[in-house]
């Protein structure tokens, strides 16, 4: 059973989330603050975290950063913060999705299903398991990236994007294809998602992120990986 950890200090919202998520046959745990969330995440190893940023003891972005210190579990942010810089801060810290309050329960559940899909294993051809480039290697079987002899931490969404591009070397993958594959059909016009995540991947992998050698943008069309 897929395990979801809800981190939210509003008891009424927690109750609504737990009822609706359990009705979809997920296991659900809840934490009212950041410290409890981190303790439960370590103890129960959830498959997805649904996180409010406005917690009573610490900022949700700090919770994201703490989780990213040891896990790539998908993190869906729920927040009343609508400013673009707030969203970018959460995504840069390692969140995989951002939903503003008030929100539709159907939309949240759809985003939750998409997050679960992104964690499912993608079969890889044996001859394509290791991709080597100047300065970094990508092990598709182990889902690991190393750069300059060190492991590179990627969020599940960053990994999914990289995996799609790397397994289609030299081929243009359209914005729509990437958005539908990674975020679901309902998000196929959210090209700003791609810009944010591709910028993060370049910062982590490219020697000169402003002049990428491997993660190439085809303006207005999509992206490709040049091996």
JSON list of C-alpha atoms in Angstrom, two decimals:
[
{"chain": "A", "resi": 1, "resn": "UNK", "atom": "CA", "xyz": [0.00, 0.00, 0.00]},
{"chain": "A", "resi": 2, "resn": "UNK", "atom": "CA", "xyz": [1.28, 3.47, -0.93]},
{"chain": "A", "resi": 3, "resn": "UNK", "atom": "CA", "xyz": [1.99, 5.50, 2.23]},
{"chain": "A", "resi": 4, "resn": "UNK", "atom": "CA", "xyz": [1.25, 9.24, 2.35]},
{"chain": "A", "resi": 5, "resn": "UNK", "atom": "CA", "xyz": [2.43, 11.60, 5.11]},
{"chain": "A", "resi": 6, "resn": "UNK", "atom": "CA", "xyz": [0.27, 14.73, 5.50]},
{"chain": "A", "resi": 7, "resn": "UNK", "atom": "CA", "xyz": [2.05, 17.62, 7.25]},
{"chain": "A", "resi": 8, "resn": "UNK", "atom": "CA", "xyz": [-0.56, 20.25, 8.15]},
{"chain": "A", "resi": 9, "resn": "UNK", "atom": "CA", "xyz": [-1.54, 22.09, 11.35]},
{"chain": "A", "resi": 10, "resn": "UNK", "atom": "CA", "xyz": [-5.20, 22.79, 10.46]},
{"chain": "A", "resi": 11, "resn": "UNK", "atom": "CA", "xyz": [-7.17, 19.90, 12.05]},
{"chain": "A", "resi": 12, "resn": "UNK", "atom": "CA", "xyz": [-10.19, 20.31, 9.75]},
{"chain": "A", "resi": 13, "resn": "UNK", "atom": "CA", "xyz": [-8.06, 20.23, 6.63]},
{"chain": "A", "resi": 14, "resn": "UNK", "atom": "CA", "xyz": [-6.10, 17.24, 7.95]},
{"chain": "A", "resi": 15, "resn": "UNK", "atom": "CA", "xyz": [-9.36, 15.36, 8.53]},
{"chain": "A", "resi": 16, "resn": "UNK", "atom": "CA", "xyz": [-10.59, 16.13, 4.99]},
{"chain": "A", "resi": 17, "resn": "UNK", "atom": "CA", "xyz": [-7.27, 15.10, 3.46]},
{"chain": "A", "resi": 18, "resn": "UNK", "atom": "CA", "xyz": [-7.05, 11.86, 5.44]},
{"chain": "A", "resi": 19, "resn": "UNK", "atom": "CA", "xyz": [-10.64, 10.85, 4.56]},
{"chain": "A", "resi": 20, "resn": "UNK", "atom": "CA", "xyz": [-10.19, 11.56, 0.85]},
{"chain": "A", "resi": 21, "resn": "UNK", "atom": "CA", "xyz": [-6.76, 9.99, 0.55]},
{"chain": "A", "resi": 22, "resn": "UNK", "atom": "CA", "xyz": [-7.79, 6.86, 2.47]},
{"chain": "A", "resi": 23, "resn": "UNK", "atom": "CA", "xyz": [-10.84, 6.54, 0.21]},
{"chain": "A", "resi": 24, "resn": "UNK", "atom": "CA", "xyz": [-8.36, 6.06, -2.68]},
{"chain": "A", "resi": 25, "resn": "UNK", "atom": "CA", "xyz": [-6.79, 3.14, -0.82]},
{"chain": "A", "resi": 26, "resn": "UNK", "atom": "CA", "xyz": [-3.62, 4.88, 0.35]},
{"chain": "A", "resi": 27, "resn": "UNK", "atom": "CA", "xyz": [-2.22, 4.55, 3.84]},
{"chain": "A", "resi": 28, "resn": "UNK", "atom": "CA", "xyz": [-2.11, 7.95, 5.57]},
{"chain": "A", "resi": 29, "resn": "UNK", "atom": "CA", "xyz": [-0.21, 9.39, 8.51]},
{"chain": "A", "resi": 30, "resn": "UNK", "atom": "CA", "xyz": [-0.41, 12.99, 9.75]},
{"chain": "A", "resi": 31, "resn": "UNK", "atom": "CA", "xyz": [1.94, 15.40, 11.48]},
{"chain": "A", "resi": 32, "resn": "UNK", "atom": "CA", "xyz": [0.91, 18.81, 12.92]},
{"chain": "A", "resi": 33, "resn": "UNK", "atom": "CA", "xyz": [4.39, 20.37, 12.77]},
{"chain": "A", "resi": 34, "resn": "UNK", "atom": "CA", "xyz": [7.79, 20.09, 11.13]},
{"chain": "A", "resi": 35, "resn": "UNK", "atom": "CA", "xyz": [9.59, 18.24, 13.92]},
{"chain": "A", "resi": 36, "resn": "UNK", "atom": "CA", "xyz": [6.92, 15.53, 14.06]},
{"chain": "A", "resi": 37, "resn": "UNK", "atom": "CA", "xyz": [6.97, 15.30, 10.25]},
{"chain": "A", "resi": 38, "resn": "UNK", "atom": "CA", "xyz": [10.71, 14.67, 10.14]},
{"chain": "A", "resi": 39, "resn": "UNK", "atom": "CA", "xyz": [10.48, 12.06, 12.89]},
{"chain": "A", "resi": 40, "resn": "UNK", "atom": "CA", "xyz": [7.59, 10.22, 11.19]},
{"chain": "A", "resi": 41, "resn": "UNK", "atom": "CA", "xyz": [9.24, 10.42, 7.77]},
{"chain": "A", "resi": 42, "resn": "UNK", "atom": "CA", "xyz": [12.36, 8.73, 9.15]},
{"chain": "A", "resi": 43, "resn": "UNK", "atom": "CA", "xyz": [10.36, 6.09, 11.04]},
{"chain": "A", "resi": 44, "resn": "UNK", "atom": "CA", "xyz": [7.69, 5.24, 8.45]},
{"chain": "A", "resi": 45, "resn": "UNK", "atom": "CA", "xyz": [9.44, 5.96, 5.13]},
{"chain": "A", "resi": 46, "resn": "UNK", "atom": "CA", "xyz": [6.36, 7.37, 3.31]},
{"chain": "A", "resi": 47, "resn": "UNK", "atom": "CA", "xyz": [6.05, 7.14, -0.48]},
{"chain": "A", "resi": 48, "resn": "UNK", "atom": "CA", "xyz": [4.73, 10.73, -0.81]},
{"chain": "A", "resi": 49, "resn": "UNK", "atom": "CA", "xyz": [4.75, 13.77, 1.52]},
{"chain": "A", "resi": 50, "resn": "UNK", "atom": "CA", "xyz": [1.98, 16.39, 1.34]},
{"chain": "A", "resi": 51, "resn": "UNK", "atom": "CA", "xyz": [3.40, 19.47, 3.09]},
{"chain": "A", "resi": 52, "resn": "UNK", "atom": "CA", "xyz": [1.99, 22.81, 4.24]},
{"chain": "A", "resi": 53, "resn": "UNK", "atom": "CA", "xyz": [4.63, 25.56, 4.33]},
{"chain": "A", "resi": 54, "resn": "UNK", "atom": "CA", "xyz": [3.09, 27.52, 7.22]},
{"chain": "A", "resi": 55, "resn": "UNK", "atom": "CA", "xyz": [3.86, 25.25, 10.15]},
{"chain": "A", "resi": 56, "resn": "UNK", "atom": "CA", "xyz": [3.87, 26.36, 13.81]},
{"chain": "A", "resi": 57, "resn": "UNK", "atom": "CA", "xyz": [7.45, 25.36, 14.64]},
{"chain": "A", "resi": 58, "resn": "UNK", "atom": "CA", "xyz": [9.46, 25.79, 11.43]},
{"chain": "A", "resi": 59, "resn": "UNK", "atom": "CA", "xyz": [9.09, 26.90, 7.84]},
{"chain": "A", "resi": 60, "resn": "UNK", "atom": "CA", "xyz": [8.04, 24.23, 5.37]},
{"chain": "A", "resi": 61, "resn": "UNK", "atom": "CA", "xyz": [11.03, 25.03, 3.16]},
{"chain": "A", "resi": 62, "resn": "UNK", "atom": "CA", "xyz": [13.29, 23.98, 6.05]},
{"chain": "A", "resi": 63, "resn": "UNK", "atom": "CA", "xyz": [11.37, 20.69, 6.26]},
{"chain": "A", "resi": 64, "resn": "UNK", "atom": "CA", "xyz": [11.93, 20.13, 2.53]},
{"chain": "A", "resi": 65, "resn": "UNK", "atom": "CA", "xyz": [15.66, 20.79, 2.88]},
{"chain": "A", "resi": 66, "resn": "UNK", "atom": "CA", "xyz": [15.90, 18.44, 5.86]},
{"chain": "A", "resi": 67, "resn": "UNK", "atom": "CA", "xyz": [14.10, 15.67, 3.97]},
{"chain": "A", "resi": 68, "resn": "UNK", "atom": "CA", "xyz": [16.27, 16.16, 0.90]},
{"chain": "A", "resi": 69, "resn": "UNK", "atom": "CA", "xyz": [19.29, 15.52, 3.07]},
{"chain": "A", "resi": 70, "resn": "UNK", "atom": "CA", "xyz": [18.49, 11.82, 3.01]},
{"chain": "A", "resi": 71, "resn": "UNK", "atom": "CA", "xyz": [15.45, 10.97, 0.82]},
{"chain": "A", "resi": 72, "resn": "UNK", "atom": "CA", "xyz": [14.10, 11.57, -2.69]},
{"chain": "A", "resi": 73, "resn": "UNK", "atom": "CA", "xyz": [10.48, 10.98, -1.62]},
{"chain": "A", "resi": 74, "resn": "UNK", "atom": "CA", "xyz": [8.08, 13.12, -3.73]},
{"chain": "A", "resi": 75, "resn": "UNK", "atom": "CA", "xyz": [7.00, 16.26, -1.83]},
{"chain": "A", "resi": 76, "resn": "UNK", "atom": "CA", "xyz": [3.75, 18.03, -2.77]},
{"chain": "A", "resi": 77, "resn": "UNK", "atom": "CA", "xyz": [3.51, 21.50, -1.23]},
{"chain": "A", "resi": 78, "resn": "UNK", "atom": "CA", "xyz": [0.14, 22.88, -0.11]},
{"chain": "A", "resi": 79, "resn": "UNK", "atom": "CA", "xyz": [0.32, 26.57, 0.66]},
{"chain": "A", "resi": 80, "resn": "UNK", "atom": "CA", "xyz": [-1.56, 29.85, 0.77]},
{"chain": "A", "resi": 81, "resn": "UNK", "atom": "CA", "xyz": [1.64, 31.55, -0.46]},
{"chain": "A", "resi": 82, "resn": "UNK", "atom": "CA", "xyz": [1.02, 32.57, -4.06]},
{"chain": "A", "resi": 83, "resn": "UNK", "atom": "CA", "xyz": [4.07, 34.71, -4.88]},
{"chain": "A", "resi": 84, "resn": "UNK", "atom": "CA", "xyz": [6.24, 33.20, -7.60]},
{"chain": "A", "resi": 85, "resn": "UNK", "atom": "CA", "xyz": [9.41, 33.64, -5.52]},
{"chain": "A", "resi": 86, "resn": "UNK", "atom": "CA", "xyz": [7.81, 31.57, -2.71]},
{"chain": "A", "resi": 87, "resn": "UNK", "atom": "CA", "xyz": [7.03, 28.80, -5.19]},
{"chain": "A", "resi": 88, "resn": "UNK", "atom": "CA", "xyz": [10.52, 28.88, -6.68]},
{"chain": "A", "resi": 89, "resn": "UNK", "atom": "CA", "xyz": [12.05, 28.74, -3.17]},
{"chain": "A", "resi": 90, "resn": "UNK", "atom": "CA", "xyz": [10.07, 25.58, -2.38]},
{"chain": "A", "resi": 91, "resn": "UNK", "atom": "CA", "xyz": [10.92, 23.98, -5.74]},
{"chain": "A", "resi": 92, "resn": "UNK", "atom": "CA", "xyz": [14.58, 24.92, -5.43]},
{"chain": "A", "resi": 93, "resn": "UNK", "atom": "CA", "xyz": [14.66, 23.38, -1.96]},
{"chain": "A", "resi": 94, "resn": "UNK", "atom": "CA", "xyz": [13.50, 20.09, -3.52]},
{"chain": "A", "resi": 95, "resn": "UNK", "atom": "CA", "xyz": [9.68, 20.10, -3.66]},
{"chain": "A", "resi": 96, "resn": "UNK", "atom": "CA", "xyz": [8.19, 18.27, -6.64]},
{"chain": "A", "resi": 97, "resn": "UNK", "atom": "CA", "xyz": [4.89, 20.11, -6.97]},
{"chain": "A", "resi": 98, "resn": "UNK", "atom": "CA", "xyz": [3.15, 23.19, -5.57]},
{"chain": "A", "resi": 99, "resn": "UNK", "atom": "CA", "xyz": [-0.59, 23.59, -5.01]},
{"chain": "A", "resi": 100, "resn": "UNK", "atom": "CA", "xyz": [-2.02, 26.89, -3.74]},
{"chain": "A", "resi": 101, "resn": "UNK", "atom": "CA", "xyz": [-4.83, 27.12, -1.19]},
{"chain": "A", "resi": 102, "resn": "UNK", "atom": "CA", "xyz": [-7.76, 27.03, -1.58]},
{"chain": "A", "resi": 103, "resn": "UNK", "atom": "CA", "xyz": [-7.51, 23.98, -3.83]},
{"chain": "A", "resi": 104, "resn": "UNK", "atom": "CA", "xyz": [-9.73, 21.38, -5.43]},
{"chain": "A", "resi": 105, "resn": "UNK", "atom": "CA", "xyz": [-9.55, 17.98, -3.72]},
{"chain": "A", "resi": 106, "resn": "UNK", "atom": "CA", "xyz": [-9.80, 16.34, -7.16]},
{"chain": "A", "resi": 107, "resn": "UNK", "atom": "CA", "xyz": [-6.76, 18.30, -8.34]},
{"chain": "A", "resi": 108, "resn": "UNK", "atom": "CA", "xyz": [-4.78, 17.37, -5.25]},
{"chain": "A", "resi": 109, "resn": "UNK", "atom": "CA", "xyz": [-5.62, 13.69, -5.70]},
{"chain": "A", "resi": 110, "resn": "UNK", "atom": "CA", "xyz": [-4.62, 13.88, -9.38]},
{"chain": "A", "resi": 111, "resn": "UNK", "atom": "CA", "xyz": [-1.27, 15.45, -8.44]},
{"chain": "A", "resi": 112, "resn": "UNK", "atom": "CA", "xyz": [-0.85, 12.77, -5.78]},
{"chain": "A", "resi": 113, "resn": "UNK", "atom": "CA", "xyz": [-1.44, 10.01, -8.35]},
{"chain": "A", "resi": 114, "resn": "UNK", "atom": "CA", "xyz": [1.08, 11.66, -10.69]},
{"chain": "A", "resi": 115, "resn": "UNK", "atom": "CA", "xyz": [3.67, 11.78, -7.89]},
{"chain": "A", "resi": 116, "resn": "UNK", "atom": "CA", "xyz": [3.14, 8.07, -7.20]},
{"chain": "A", "resi": 117, "resn": "UNK", "atom": "CA", "xyz": [3.53, 7.27, -10.91]},
{"chain": "A", "resi": 118, "resn": "UNK", "atom": "CA", "xyz": [6.83, 9.16, -11.03]},
{"chain": "A", "resi": 119, "resn": "UNK", "atom": "CA", "xyz": [8.29, 6.90, -8.35]},
{"chain": "A", "resi": 120, "resn": "UNK", "atom": "CA", "xyz": [7.44, 3.70, -10.20]},
{"chain": "A", "resi": 121, "resn": "UNK", "atom": "CA", "xyz": [10.33, 1.95, -11.87]},
{"chain": "A", "resi": 122, "resn": "UNK", "atom": "CA", "xyz": [10.81, 2.48, -15.60]},
{"chain": "A", "resi": 123, "resn": "UNK", "atom": "CA", "xyz": [12.28, -0.56, -17.41]},
{"chain": "A", "resi": 124, "resn": "UNK", "atom": "CA", "xyz": [15.66, 0.26, -18.94]},
{"chain": "A", "resi": 125, "resn": "UNK", "atom": "CA", "xyz": [17.41, -1.62, -21.73]},
{"chain": "A", "resi": 126, "resn": "UNK", "atom": "CA", "xyz": [20.53, -3.35, -20.33]},
{"chain": "A", "resi": 127, "resn": "UNK", "atom": "CA", "xyz": [22.88, -1.65, -22.81]},
{"chain": "A", "resi": 128, "resn": "UNK", "atom": "CA", "xyz": [21.59, 1.79, -21.75]},
{"chain": "A", "resi": 129, "resn": "UNK", "atom": "CA", "xyz": [22.13, 1.53, -18.02]},
{"chain": "A", "resi": 130, "resn": "UNK", "atom": "CA", "xyz": [25.26, 3.72, -17.80]},
{"chain": "A", "resi": 131, "resn": "UNK", "atom": "CA", "xyz": [25.61, 7.08, -19.56]},
{"chain": "A", "resi": 132, "resn": "UNK", "atom": "CA", "xyz": [29.02, 8.71, -19.36]},
{"chain": "A", "resi": 133, "resn": "UNK", "atom": "CA", "xyz": [29.71, 12.37, -20.12]},
{"chain": "A", "resi": 134, "resn": "UNK", "atom": "CA", "xyz": [32.58, 14.75, -19.42]},
{"chain": "A", "resi": 135, "resn": "UNK", "atom": "CA", "xyz": [32.41, 15.35, -15.70]},
{"chain": "A", "resi": 136, "resn": "UNK", "atom": "CA", "xyz": [29.42, 13.18, -14.78]},
{"chain": "A", "resi": 137, "resn": "UNK", "atom": "CA", "xyz": [27.92, 9.71, -15.11]},
{"chain": "A", "resi": 138, "resn": "UNK", "atom": "CA", "xyz": [24.28, 8.63, -14.99]},
{"chain": "A", "resi": 139, "resn": "UNK", "atom": "CA", "xyz": [23.49, 5.11, -13.77]},
{"chain": "A", "resi": 140, "resn": "UNK", "atom": "CA", "xyz": [19.94, 4.49, -14.95]},
{"chain": "A", "resi": 141, "resn": "UNK", "atom": "CA", "xyz": [19.62, 1.11, -13.25]},
{"chain": "A", "resi": 142, "resn": "UNK", "atom": "CA", "xyz": [20.72, 2.37, -9.83]},
{"chain": "A", "resi": 143, "resn": "UNK", "atom": "CA", "xyz": [19.05, 5.79, -10.35]},
{"chain": "A", "resi": 144, "resn": "UNK", "atom": "CA", "xyz": [22.26, 7.57, -9.38]},
{"chain": "A", "resi": 145, "resn": "UNK", "atom": "CA", "xyz": [24.23, 10.47, -10.80]},
{"chain": "A", "resi": 146, "resn": "UNK", "atom": "CA", "xyz": [27.88, 11.20, -9.97]},
{"chain": "A", "resi": 147, "resn": "UNK", "atom": "CA", "xyz": [29.79, 14.35, -10.81]},
{"chain": "A", "resi": 148, "resn": "UNK", "atom": "CA", "xyz": [33.48, 14.88, -10.12]},
{"chain": "A", "resi": 149, "resn": "UNK", "atom": "CA", "xyz": [33.49, 11.69, -8.05]},
{"chain": "A", "resi": 150, "resn": "UNK", "atom": "CA", "xyz": [30.56, 12.73, -5.82]},
{"chain": "A", "resi": 151, "resn": "UNK", "atom": "CA", "xyz": [26.91, 11.68, -5.75]},
{"chain": "A", "resi": 152, "resn": "UNK", "atom": "CA", "xyz": [24.52, 14.32, -7.08]},
{"chain": "A", "resi": 153, "resn": "UNK", "atom": "CA", "xyz": [21.20, 14.54, -5.23]},
{"chain": "A", "resi": 154, "resn": "UNK", "atom": "CA", "xyz": [18.23, 14.80, -7.58]},
{"chain": "A", "resi": 155, "resn": "UNK", "atom": "CA", "xyz": [14.56, 15.10, -6.64]},
{"chain": "A", "resi": 156, "resn": "UNK", "atom": "CA", "xyz": [12.22, 12.45, -8.14]},
{"chain": "A", "resi": 157, "resn": "UNK", "atom": "CA", "xyz": [10.95, 15.01, -10.66]},
{"chain": "A", "resi": 158, "resn": "UNK", "atom": "CA", "xyz": [14.47, 16.03, -11.68]},
{"chain": "A", "resi": 159, "resn": "UNK", "atom": "CA", "xyz": [15.39, 12.37, -12.07]},
{"chain": "A", "resi": 160, "resn": "UNK", "atom": "CA", "xyz": [12.28, 11.60, -14.15]},
{"chain": "A", "resi": 161, "resn": "UNK", "atom": "CA", "xyz": [13.01, 14.47, -16.54]},
{"chain": "A", "resi": 162, "resn": "UNK", "atom": "CA", "xyz": [16.66, 13.48, -16.88]},
{"chain": "A", "resi": 163, "resn": "UNK", "atom": "CA", "xyz": [15.76, 9.83, -17.40]},
{"chain": "A", "resi": 164, "resn": "UNK", "atom": "CA", "xyz": [13.36, 10.65, -20.26]},
{"chain": "A", "resi": 165, "resn": "UNK", "atom": "CA", "xyz": [15.93, 12.84, -22.02]},
{"chain": "A", "resi": 166, "resn": "UNK", "atom": "CA", "xyz": [18.87, 10.48, -21.51]},
{"chain": "A", "resi": 167, "resn": "UNK", "atom": "CA", "xyz": [16.96, 7.46, -22.82]},
{"chain": "A", "resi": 168, "resn": "UNK", "atom": "CA", "xyz": [16.20, 9.44, -25.99]},
{"chain": "A", "resi": 169, "resn": "UNK", "atom": "CA", "xyz": [19.73, 10.68, -26.80]},
{"chain": "A", "resi": 170, "resn": "UNK", "atom": "CA", "xyz": [19.95, 13.32, -29.52]},
{"chain": "A", "resi": 171, "resn": "UNK", "atom": "CA", "xyz": [16.19, 13.32, -29.99]},
{"chain": "A", "resi": 172, "resn": "UNK", "atom": "CA", "xyz": [13.97, 16.34, -29.40]},
{"chain": "A", "resi": 173, "resn": "UNK", "atom": "CA", "xyz": [11.44, 15.62, -26.66]},
{"chain": "A", "resi": 174, "resn": "UNK", "atom": "CA", "xyz": [8.65, 18.18, -26.88]},
{"chain": "A", "resi": 175, "resn": "UNK", "atom": "CA", "xyz": [7.53, 20.33, -23.97]},
{"chain": "A", "resi": 176, "resn": "UNK", "atom": "CA", "xyz": [4.09, 18.71, -24.14]},
{"chain": "A", "resi": 177, "resn": "UNK", "atom": "CA", "xyz": [5.54, 15.19, -24.04]},
{"chain": "A", "resi": 178, "resn": "UNK", "atom": "CA", "xyz": [7.66, 15.99, -21.00]},
{"chain": "A", "resi": 179, "resn": "UNK", "atom": "CA", "xyz": [4.84, 17.74, -19.14]},
{"chain": "A", "resi": 180, "resn": "UNK", "atom": "CA", "xyz": [2.36, 14.94, -19.80]},
{"chain": "A", "resi": 181, "resn": "UNK", "atom": "CA", "xyz": [4.85, 12.23, -18.85]},
{"chain": "A", "resi": 182, "resn": "UNK", "atom": "CA", "xyz": [6.12, 13.87, -15.68]},
{"chain": "A", "resi": 183, "resn": "UNK", "atom": "CA", "xyz": [3.18, 15.96, -14.41]},
{"chain": "A", "resi": 184, "resn": "UNK", "atom": "CA", "xyz": [0.15, 14.47, -16.18]},
{"chain": "A", "resi": 185, "resn": "UNK", "atom": "CA", "xyz": [-2.08, 15.57, -19.08]},
{"chain": "A", "resi": 186, "resn": "UNK", "atom": "CA", "xyz": [-3.78, 18.31, -17.06]},
{"chain": "A", "resi": 187, "resn": "UNK", "atom": "CA", "xyz": [-0.47, 20.17, -16.72]},
{"chain": "A", "resi": 188, "resn": "UNK", "atom": "CA", "xyz": [0.55, 20.07, -20.39]},
{"chain": "A", "resi": 189, "resn": "UNK", "atom": "CA", "xyz": [0.63, 23.88, -20.69]},
{"chain": "A", "resi": 190, "resn": "UNK", "atom": "CA", "xyz": [2.78, 24.56, -17.60]},
{"chain": "A", "resi": 191, "resn": "UNK", "atom": "CA", "xyz": [6.00, 25.27, -19.49]},
{"chain": "A", "resi": 192, "resn": "UNK", "atom": "CA", "xyz": [7.29, 27.31, -16.52]},
{"chain": "A", "resi": 193, "resn": "UNK", "atom": "CA", "xyz": [7.65, 23.99, -14.62]},
{"chain": "A", "resi": 194, "resn": "UNK", "atom": "CA", "xyz": [10.09, 22.79, -17.26]},
{"chain": "A", "resi": 195, "resn": "UNK", "atom": "CA", "xyz": [12.13, 25.98, -17.17]},
{"chain": "A", "resi": 196, "resn": "UNK", "atom": "CA", "xyz": [12.55, 25.75, -13.40]},
{"chain": "A", "resi": 197, "resn": "UNK", "atom": "CA", "xyz": [13.51, 22.07, -13.35]},
{"chain": "A", "resi": 198, "resn": "UNK", "atom": "CA", "xyz": [15.79, 22.19, -16.38]},
{"chain": "A", "resi": 199, "resn": "UNK", "atom": "CA", "xyz": [17.62, 25.13, -14.77]},
{"chain": "A", "resi": 200, "resn": "UNK", "atom": "CA", "xyz": [18.07, 23.04, -11.62]},
{"chain": "A", "resi": 201, "resn": "UNK", "atom": "CA", "xyz": [19.40, 20.06, -13.60]},
{"chain": "A", "resi": 202, "resn": "UNK", "atom": "CA", "xyz": [21.87, 22.27, -15.45]},
{"chain": "A", "resi": 203, "resn": "UNK", "atom": "CA", "xyz": [23.12, 23.78, -12.19]},
{"chain": "A", "resi": 204, "resn": "UNK", "atom": "CA", "xyz": [23.74, 20.29, -10.86]},
{"chain": "A", "resi": 205, "resn": "UNK", "atom": "CA", "xyz": [25.29, 18.71, -13.98]},
{"chain": "A", "resi": 206, "resn": "UNK", "atom": "CA", "xyz": [26.63, 21.23, -16.48]},
{"chain": "A", "resi": 207, "resn": "UNK", "atom": "CA", "xyz": [30.10, 22.77, -16.15]},
{"chain": "A", "resi": 208, "resn": "UNK", "atom": "CA", "xyz": [28.64, 26.06, -17.45]},
{"chain": "A", "resi": 209, "resn": "UNK", "atom": "CA", "xyz": [24.86, 26.06, -16.78]},
{"chain": "A", "resi": 210, "resn": "UNK", "atom": "CA", "xyz": [24.33, 29.25, -18.82]},
{"chain": "A", "resi": 211, "resn": "UNK", "atom": "CA", "xyz": [25.89, 27.55, -21.86]},
{"chain": "A", "resi": 212, "resn": "UNK", "atom": "CA", "xyz": [24.79, 23.91, -21.54]},
{"chain": "A", "resi": 213, "resn": "UNK", "atom": "CA", "xyz": [26.65, 21.21, -23.41]},
{"chain": "A", "resi": 214, "resn": "UNK", "atom": "CA", "xyz": [24.30, 18.29, -22.69]},
{"chain": "A", "resi": 215, "resn": "UNK", "atom": "CA", "xyz": [20.83, 19.54, -21.68]},
{"chain": "A", "resi": 216, "resn": "UNK", "atom": "CA", "xyz": [19.86, 21.54, -24.75]},
{"chain": "A", "resi": 217, "resn": "UNK", "atom": "CA", "xyz": [16.81, 23.78, -25.19]},
{"chain": "A", "resi": 218, "resn": "UNK", "atom": "CA", "xyz": [15.10, 23.94, -28.56]},
{"chain": "A", "resi": 219, "resn": "UNK", "atom": "CA", "xyz": [13.27, 27.28, -28.12]},
{"chain": "A", "resi": 220, "resn": "UNK", "atom": "CA", "xyz": [9.50, 26.95, -28.29]},
{"chain": "A", "resi": 221, "resn": "UNK", "atom": "CA", "xyz": [9.72, 23.21, -28.97]},
{"chain": "A", "resi": 222, "resn": "UNK", "atom": "CA", "xyz": [11.34, 21.17, -26.23]},
{"chain": "A", "resi": 223, "resn": "UNK", "atom": "CA", "xyz": [14.61, 19.71, -24.96]},
{"chain": "A", "resi": 224, "resn": "UNK", "atom": "CA", "xyz": [17.17, 17.09, -25.92]},
{"chain": "A", "resi": 225, "resn": "UNK", "atom": "CA", "xyz": [20.14, 15.35, -24.36]},
{"chain": "A", "resi": 226, "resn": "UNK", "atom": "CA", "xyz": [23.33, 15.46, -26.41]},
{"chain": "A", "resi": 227, "resn": "UNK", "atom": "CA", "xyz": [25.51, 12.54, -25.35]}
]
